[in-house]
Short mmCIF file of C-alpha atoms in Angstrom, two decimals:
data_model
loop_
_atom_site.label_atom_id
_atom_site.label_comp_id
_atom_site.label_asym_id
_atom_site.label_seq_id
_atom_site.Cartn_x
_atom_site.Cartn_y
_atom_site.Cartn_z
CA MET A 312 112.01 91.97 95.77
CA THR A 313 115.20 93.26 94.32
CA VAL A 314 116.73 96.51 95.24
CA SER A 315 118.98 97.85 92.31
CA HIS A 316 121.49 99.29 94.66
CA SER A 317 121.77 100.50 98.20
CA ILE A 318 121.13 104.11 99.45
CA GLU A 319 123.38 105.71 101.77
CA LEU A 320 121.08 107.70 104.19
CA PRO A 321 122.09 111.24 105.12
CA SER A 322 123.55 111.31 108.70
CA SER A 323 120.75 113.64 109.90
CA TYR A 324 118.03 111.55 108.48
CA ASP A 325 117.08 114.43 105.77
CA LEU A 326 115.28 112.70 102.97
CA SER A 327 114.60 115.88 101.13
CA THR A 328 117.92 115.93 99.83
CA LEU A 329 117.49 113.02 98.07
CA PRO A 330 115.93 112.37 94.53
CA ASP A 331 112.81 110.79 94.05
CA ALA A 332 114.17 107.63 92.62
CA ASP A 333 116.39 107.37 96.04
CA VAL A 334 113.57 107.92 98.54
CA ALA A 335 111.42 105.20 96.52
CA THR A 336 114.16 102.75 96.88
CA LEU A 337 114.48 103.55 100.57
CA ALA A 338 110.62 103.26 100.69
CA LYS A 339 110.96 99.90 99.12
CA GLU A 340 113.34 98.59 101.95
CA GLY A 341 110.56 99.75 104.43
CA ARG A 342 111.72 102.92 105.74
CA GLU A 343 108.47 104.78 106.95
CA ALA A 344 110.33 108.18 106.60
CA ALA A 345 110.52 107.62 103.01
CA PHE A 346 107.07 106.84 102.80
CA ARG A 347 106.02 109.85 104.50
CA GLU A 348 108.60 112.12 102.48
CA LEU A 349 106.83 110.97 99.16
CA VAL A 350 103.66 112.03 100.58
CA HIS A 351 105.03 115.38 101.86
CA ARG A 352 106.55 115.75 98.15
CA TYR A 353 103.52 115.13 96.20
CA GLU A 354 100.54 115.89 98.18
CA ARG A 355 100.02 119.40 96.96
CA PRO A 356 100.58 118.65 93.17
CA VAL A 357 98.87 115.49 93.09
CA PHE A 358 95.63 117.11 95.19
CA SER A 359 95.88 120.44 93.23
CA LEU A 360 95.65 118.28 89.66
CA ILE A 361 92.85 115.92 91.50
CA PHE A 362 91.06 119.18 92.65
CA ARG A 363 91.21 121.35 89.52
CA MET A 364 89.75 118.25 87.71
CA VAL A 365 86.86 117.49 89.79
CA ARG A 366 86.39 121.02 91.60
CA ASP A 367 85.05 119.28 94.97
CA ARG A 368 87.80 119.19 98.21
CA GLU A 369 86.20 116.25 99.81
CA THR A 370 86.53 114.19 96.46
CA ALA A 371 90.17 115.46 95.51
CA GLU A 372 91.21 114.50 98.94
CA ASP A 373 89.43 110.89 98.74
CA LEU A 374 90.95 110.73 95.11
CA ALA A 375 94.68 111.67 96.21
CA GLN A 376 94.22 109.58 98.93
CA ASP A 377 93.47 106.51 97.15
CA THR A 378 96.16 107.70 94.90
CA PHE A 379 98.96 107.69 96.93
CA VAL A 380 97.72 104.59 99.28
CA ARG A 381 97.72 102.44 95.57
CA VAL A 382 101.01 103.83 94.97
CA LEU A 383 102.89 103.06 97.83
CA ASN A 384 101.36 99.87 98.62
CA HIS A 385 103.02 98.88 95.34
CA ILE A 386 106.33 100.64 95.74
CA ASP A 387 107.92 97.30 95.39
CA ARG A 388 106.48 97.60 91.39
CA TYR A 389 108.15 101.23 90.85
CA ARG A 390 111.29 100.96 88.48
CA PRO A 391 113.93 104.10 89.23
CA GLU A 392 114.68 104.32 85.69
CA PHE A 393 111.03 105.87 85.18
CA LYS A 394 110.44 109.27 86.92
CA PHE A 395 108.54 108.40 90.43
CA SER A 396 106.25 111.51 89.97
CA SER A 397 105.15 110.23 86.50
CA TRP A 398 104.01 107.05 87.79
CA LEU A 399 102.15 109.06 90.69
CA PHE A 400 100.53 111.40 88.48
CA LYS A 401 99.26 108.68 85.86
CA ILE A 402 97.43 107.04 88.70
CA ALA A 403 95.91 110.12 90.19
CA ASN A 404 95.01 110.90 86.43
CA ASN A 405 93.54 107.51 85.87
CA LEU A 406 91.25 107.42 89.22
CA THR A 407 90.43 110.87 88.40
CA ILE A 408 89.04 110.27 84.83
CA ASP A 409 87.39 107.06 85.95
CA HIS A 410 85.59 108.90 88.54
CA LEU A 411 84.59 111.83 86.55
CA ARG A 412 83.35 109.36 83.86
CA LYS A 413 81.33 107.56 86.66
CA ARG A 414 80.18 110.77 87.95
CA GLN A 415 78.78 111.51 84.50
CA LEU A 416 76.83 108.54 84.67
CA ASP A 417 75.22 109.41 88.17
CA THR A 418 74.50 113.20 86.93
CA ILE A 419 71.09 114.51 87.32
CA SER A 420 69.89 117.51 86.04
CA ILE A 421 70.05 120.28 88.65
CA GLU A 422 67.10 122.18 87.04
CA GLY A 423 64.84 119.43 88.29
CA SER A 424 63.29 116.10 87.21
CA PRO A 425 62.63 116.45 83.42
CA HIS A 426 59.41 114.92 83.76
CA ALA A 427 58.16 117.81 85.99
CA GLN A 428 54.96 119.19 84.90
CA THR A 429 54.75 122.46 86.47
CA THR A 430 57.22 124.87 87.88
CA ALA A 431 56.58 124.06 91.60
CA GLU A 432 57.02 120.42 90.71
CA ALA A 433 60.61 121.09 88.99
CA GLU A 434 61.50 123.63 91.70
CA ALA A 435 60.61 120.28 94.36
CA THR A 436 63.08 118.17 92.19
CA SER A 437 65.60 120.12 91.71
CA VAL A 438 69.23 120.01 93.55
CA ASP A 439 70.42 122.87 95.38
CA VAL A 440 74.14 123.23 94.40
CA ARG A 441 74.98 126.08 97.09
CA SER A 442 77.08 124.87 99.95
CA HIS A 443 75.86 126.03 103.47
CA ASP A 444 78.51 124.90 105.48
CA GLU A 445 81.39 125.99 103.56
CA SER A 446 84.61 126.23 105.92
CA PRO A 447 86.53 129.82 105.68
CA LEU A 448 89.11 127.75 103.97
CA GLU A 449 86.64 126.36 101.41
CA GLU A 450 85.29 129.58 100.93
CA ILE A 451 88.71 130.80 100.02
CA GLU A 452 89.16 127.97 97.75
CA SER A 453 85.73 128.31 95.94
CA ARG A 454 86.68 132.14 95.50
CA GLU A 455 90.16 131.11 94.03
CA LEU A 456 88.56 128.50 92.01
CA GLY A 457 85.99 131.27 90.82
CA THR A 458 88.66 133.32 88.92
CA ALA A 459 88.32 133.53 85.41
CA ILE A 460 91.14 131.38 84.39
CA GLU A 461 90.16 128.74 87.05
CA ARG A 462 86.46 128.63 85.51
CA ALA A 463 88.10 128.42 82.25
CA ILE A 464 90.26 125.64 82.96
CA ALA A 465 87.02 123.71 84.44
CA GLN A 466 85.30 124.29 81.13
CA LEU A 467 88.03 122.28 79.27
CA ARG A 468 87.27 118.79 78.37
CA PRO A 469 89.21 116.41 80.88
CA GLU A 470 91.64 115.14 78.64
CA TYR A 471 92.58 118.77 77.65
CA ARG A 472 92.50 120.10 81.21
CA SER A 473 94.94 116.96 82.43
CA CYS A 474 97.41 117.96 79.89
CA ILE A 475 97.27 121.45 80.21
CA LEU A 476 97.86 121.19 83.92
CA LEU A 477 100.59 118.96 83.88
CA ARG A 478 102.20 121.08 81.21
CA HIS A 479 102.00 124.49 82.79
CA VAL A 480 101.05 124.16 86.39
CA GLU A 481 103.37 121.20 87.18
CA GLY A 482 106.06 122.00 84.37
CA ARG A 483 106.47 118.52 82.58
CA SER A 484 107.33 118.05 79.27
CA TYR A 485 105.36 116.70 76.11
CA GLU A 486 107.27 113.45 76.41
CA GLU A 487 106.46 113.19 80.17
CA ILE A 488 102.80 114.18 79.85
CA ALA A 489 102.73 111.14 77.02
CA ALA A 490 103.79 108.80 78.94
CA THR A 491 101.89 109.82 82.09
CA LEU A 492 98.73 109.76 80.38
CA ASP A 493 99.38 106.83 77.99
CA LEU A 494 98.75 109.12 75.06
CA PRO A 495 100.84 109.38 71.78
CA LEU A 496 102.78 112.45 71.97
CA GLY A 497 101.16 114.05 69.01
CA THR A 498 97.77 113.73 70.79
CA VAL A 499 99.55 115.61 73.84
CA LYS A 500 100.64 118.47 71.51
CA THR A 501 97.28 118.73 70.04
CA TYR A 502 95.34 118.54 73.14
CA ILE A 503 97.70 121.29 74.80
CA HIS A 504 97.28 123.33 71.62
CA ARG A 505 93.61 123.05 71.80
CA ALA A 506 93.21 123.70 75.63
CA ARG A 507 95.50 126.83 75.05
CA HIS A 508 93.34 128.09 72.19
CA GLU A 509 90.00 127.49 74.14
CA LEU A 510 91.12 129.11 76.76
CA ARG A 511 92.40 131.87 75.10
CA GLU A 512 88.71 132.40 73.73
CA ALA A 513 87.15 131.66 77.21
CA LEU A 514 89.45 134.70 78.54
CA SER A 515 88.81 136.87 75.71
CA HIS A 516 86.37 139.16 77.39
CA LEU A 517 89.04 140.33 79.75
CA ARG A 518 90.91 141.70 77.18
CA THR A 519 88.21 143.99 76.07
CA MET B 433 107.20 135.22 55.08
CA ASP B 434 104.07 136.77 53.38
CA ARG B 435 101.53 135.36 55.67
CA HIS B 436 100.71 135.40 59.46
CA LEU B 437 101.81 132.69 61.57
CA LEU B 438 99.97 129.49 62.04
CA PRO B 439 98.80 128.62 65.63
CA GLU B 440 101.28 125.63 65.54
CA GLU B 441 103.77 128.26 64.66
CA ILE B 442 102.98 130.49 67.46
CA ASP B 443 102.91 127.20 69.78
CA GLN B 444 106.37 126.23 68.85
CA LEU B 445 107.36 129.85 69.70
CA LEU B 446 105.63 129.74 72.92
CA ASP B 447 107.46 126.33 73.67
CA GLY B 448 110.62 127.82 73.15
CA ASP B 449 111.75 125.35 70.33
CA VAL B 450 115.30 126.13 68.81
CA GLY B 451 116.37 125.20 65.55
CA PHE B 452 116.57 126.44 61.98
CA GLY B 453 112.66 126.27 61.49
CA THR B 454 112.28 128.86 64.30
CA ALA B 455 114.42 131.72 62.80
CA PRO B 456 112.21 132.66 60.15
CA LEU B 457 109.27 132.52 62.74
CA LYS B 458 110.92 134.81 65.10
CA MET B 459 111.79 137.37 62.54
CA HIS B 460 108.34 137.24 61.43
CA VAL B 461 107.22 138.01 64.85
CA ARG B 462 109.81 141.02 65.03
CA ALA B 463 108.13 142.53 61.69
CA CYS B 464 104.37 142.03 62.28
CA ALA B 465 102.26 143.35 65.05
CA THR B 466 99.40 141.18 64.37
CA CYS B 467 101.36 138.01 65.16
CA ARG B 468 103.46 139.80 67.62
CA ALA B 469 100.24 140.34 69.77
CA GLU B 470 99.14 137.25 69.22
CA LEU B 471 102.23 135.51 70.68
CA ASP B 472 102.23 137.89 73.55
CA GLU B 473 98.48 137.00 74.52
CA ALA B 474 99.44 133.30 74.54
CA ARG B 475 102.55 134.22 76.57
CA ALA B 476 100.40 136.01 79.04
CA LEU B 477 98.02 133.06 79.56
CA VAL B 478 100.94 130.68 80.06
CA ARG B 479 102.27 132.93 82.50
CA GLN B 480 98.95 133.19 84.12
CA LEU B 481 98.79 129.11 84.13
CA GLU B 482 102.55 128.64 85.59
CA HIS B 483 101.69 131.13 88.69
CA LEU B 484 98.42 129.15 89.33
CA PRO B 485 98.97 127.87 93.33
CA HIS B 486 98.90 124.32 94.53
CA PHE B 487 96.18 123.71 96.64
CA VAL B 488 96.97 122.37 100.27
CA PRO B 489 94.83 119.38 101.43
CA SER B 490 93.74 118.82 104.98
CA THR B 491 96.88 118.45 107.77
CA VAL B 492 95.76 115.34 108.65
CA PHE B 493 96.14 113.97 104.78
CA ALA B 494 99.69 112.39 105.32
CA ASP B 495 98.39 110.56 108.38
CA ARG B 496 95.24 109.45 106.59
CA VAL B 497 97.82 108.05 103.94
CA LEU B 498 99.99 106.21 106.00
CA SER B 499 97.55 104.51 107.92
CA GLN B 500 96.42 102.69 105.13
CA VAL B 501 99.73 101.81 103.82
CA GLN B 502 101.33 98.64 104.92
CA VAL B 503 104.96 99.53 105.85
CA PHE B 504 106.74 96.18 106.28
CA VAL B 505 110.35 96.96 107.80
CA PRO B 506 112.72 93.87 107.44
CA TRP B 507 114.56 93.50 110.60
CA HIS B 508 118.00 94.29 109.36
CA VAL B 509 116.65 97.65 108.24
CA ALA B 510 115.11 98.30 111.76
CA ALA B 511 118.40 96.88 113.60
CA LEU B 512 120.52 99.23 111.37
CA ASP B 513 118.08 102.17 112.07
CA THR B 514 118.46 101.50 115.89
CA VAL B 515 122.15 101.72 115.53
CA ARG B 516 122.05 104.78 113.60
CA GLY B 517 119.61 106.23 116.19
CA TRP B 518 122.01 105.73 118.72
CA MET B 519 124.56 107.82 116.82
CA PRO B 520 125.19 110.99 118.08
CA ARG B 521 124.11 114.12 115.91
CA THR B 522 126.68 116.56 116.35
CA ARG B 523 130.33 116.13 114.98
CA THR B 524 131.98 116.65 118.52
CA ALA B 525 129.88 114.30 120.33
CA ARG B 526 130.28 111.96 117.24
CA ALA B 527 134.69 112.31 117.69
CA PHE B 528 134.11 111.41 121.30
CA ALA B 529 131.73 108.51 120.60
CA TRP B 530 134.33 106.91 118.33
CA THR B 531 137.12 107.83 120.32
CA GLY B 532 135.55 106.03 123.17
CA VAL B 533 134.87 102.95 121.07
CA GLY B 534 138.22 102.81 119.53
CA SER B 535 139.74 102.96 123.14
CA ALA B 536 137.44 99.89 124.12
CA ALA B 537 138.62 98.09 121.07
CA VAL B 538 142.30 98.57 121.63
CA VAL B 539 142.01 97.54 125.51
CA LEU B 540 139.69 94.33 124.36
CA THR B 541 142.65 93.68 121.96
CA ILE B 542 145.28 93.95 124.44
CA VAL B 543 143.40 91.61 126.90
CA SER B 544 142.36 89.13 124.05
CA LEU B 545 146.42 88.66 123.32
CA PHE B 546 147.16 88.38 126.99
CA LEU B 547 144.44 85.38 127.35
CA LEU B 548 146.15 83.69 123.91
CA THR B 549 149.35 83.50 125.86
CA ARG B 550 147.52 81.95 128.74
CA LEU B 551 145.13 79.40 126.69
CA ASP B 552 145.53 76.12 128.88
CA ALA B 553 144.15 78.51 131.88
CA VAL B 554 141.37 79.94 129.64
CA ILE B 555 140.39 76.66 128.38
CA PHE B 556 140.06 75.14 131.92
CA SER B 557 138.16 78.15 132.83
CA ILE B 558 135.68 78.07 130.17
CA ASP B 559 135.12 74.31 130.67
CA LEU B 560 134.39 75.32 134.32
CA ALA B 561 132.02 77.88 133.39
CA VAL B 562 130.61 75.76 130.67
CA GLY B 563 130.01 72.74 133.64
CA ARG B 564 128.09 75.16 135.87
CA VAL B 565 125.85 77.05 133.32
CA ARG B 566 124.96 73.55 131.98
CA ALA B 567 124.25 72.29 135.76
CA ALA B 568 122.37 75.36 136.46
CA VAL B 569 120.15 75.48 133.26
CA GLY B 570 119.54 71.72 133.72
CA SER B 571 118.41 72.14 137.05
CA GLY B 572 116.13 75.29 136.16
CA LEU B 573 114.62 73.31 133.39
CA ALA B 574 113.94 70.36 135.46
CA ASP B 575 112.36 72.66 137.80
CA VAL B 576 109.79 74.31 135.05
CA VAL B 577 109.22 70.86 133.64
CA ALA B 578 108.17 69.33 137.31
CA ALA B 579 106.14 72.41 138.08
CA PHE B 580 104.04 72.01 134.86
CA PHE B 581 104.08 68.40 134.08
CA GLY B 582 105.51 66.55 137.31
CA ASN B 583 108.46 64.71 138.22
CA ALA B 584 107.68 61.57 136.18
CA ALA B 585 108.25 63.99 132.99
CA VAL B 586 111.54 64.88 134.47
CA HIS B 587 112.54 61.45 134.85
CA ALA B 588 111.58 60.34 131.41
CA PHE B 589 113.83 63.62 130.06
CA ARG B 590 116.50 62.13 132.01
CA THR B 591 116.54 58.79 130.91
CA SER B 592 115.79 59.71 127.48
CA GLY B 593 118.94 61.98 127.54
CA ALA B 594 119.86 63.62 124.13
CA ILE B 595 116.99 62.37 122.10
CA GLY B 596 114.43 63.68 124.35
CA VAL B 597 116.00 67.12 124.25
CA TRP B 598 116.12 67.12 120.49
CA VAL B 599 112.38 66.21 120.39
CA ALA B 600 111.40 69.16 122.91
CA LEU B 601 113.35 71.41 120.83
CA THR B 602 111.85 70.38 117.54
CA LEU B 603 108.10 70.62 119.03
CA LEU B 604 109.29 74.11 120.51
CA LEU B 605 110.45 75.58 117.13
CA LEU B 606 107.32 73.84 115.04
CA PHE B 607 104.99 76.14 117.90
CA ALA B 608 107.40 78.96 117.14
CA ALA B 609 107.14 78.74 113.28
CA VAL B 610 103.29 78.46 113.42
CA THR B 611 102.77 81.17 115.71
CA ALA B 612 105.01 83.28 113.41
CA ARG B 613 103.09 82.33 110.44
CA ALA B 614 99.78 82.90 111.95
CA MET B 615 101.07 86.64 113.15
CA ARG B 616 101.87 87.48 109.88
CA ALA B 617 98.83 86.71 108.15
CA VAL B 618 97.26 88.44 110.71
CA VAL B 619 99.35 91.49 110.07
CA ALA B 620 98.70 91.09 106.12
CA GLY B 621 95.32 91.06 106.63
CA PRO B 622 94.69 94.54 105.71
CA ARG B 623 96.72 94.67 102.65
CA ARG B 624 94.61 92.02 100.79
CA ARG B 625 91.43 93.98 101.36
#
């Protein structure tokens, strides 16, 4: 393991003042406080991105957890010349897209079995998507996710969704998004343009 | 410009692009109510997106993550952190600590210089002390060996001299190395899952 430069620790151990690259270098040196600081810094953005992609708290937590565990267990592979957050979002996005693809394969109709002959049979094989044991926090989140804009984001293609969330919720530049999602810059611009257009269309009823 | 703005041109203005190309677009927007309305609408959407809140994971999220992360702290980092942990937090306390350490260093330097002027006496004292320590350690080791392996082992050690000591030390080091390797394998086990 090679460390490019040594980081001077703040006297009060306050890592929050250090840039990501320095905290990551300290994590490479095996400082647990640096690992905790990286999780603290990015748990909300990463969780929010995944939550808005999968729309399920438990799955989002699992995927966010997997993201951090992968990144932090391979922190020795991090190169300080790249943005730590781009690397983190890249892993988060890849895991989420993989999950969504897998889920698409596993999806069954909530309307009931396509082979059902009668209404009763269809009802018996249908899936009840209402949650009966939502905690107050989950209820609030459900309501938040139920706002028009969140619903409109949820209707976007996953690729558009990642791009628009990274651009406008996380405030990333087009170049960073291209690097994060491994897409050509032109494709990122097109996706964001289309996502904005689709969102405006989806929200047009609110303006009338 | 005798036409309305294209969607890409609206995007350019939305992203705050600067340059010669955007000047005529801005001029057109000032003059055209339709394009101005469209740009305002797009800006409102971006504002809404930018104000979307971050969601908060559960309070145990960080602990759950860190319980699965293999943190290997090198000994020199751990030692440095321990020393840093002893450092007083406040400026005044640090000043007192440095004054204390500085005074101790000065006293030690004076004592060392004094001893250097009496080198013969110092060497004699060290020889005496080393001899006594060696005798005490030898006697203690003999007692331990006798307790575990009997008086015959003590006799074998004494007759084998330095070679016996080296063989025992090599065996001890080998045993320590194998134990350390085994412990490292046990610790690294969860990471290879």
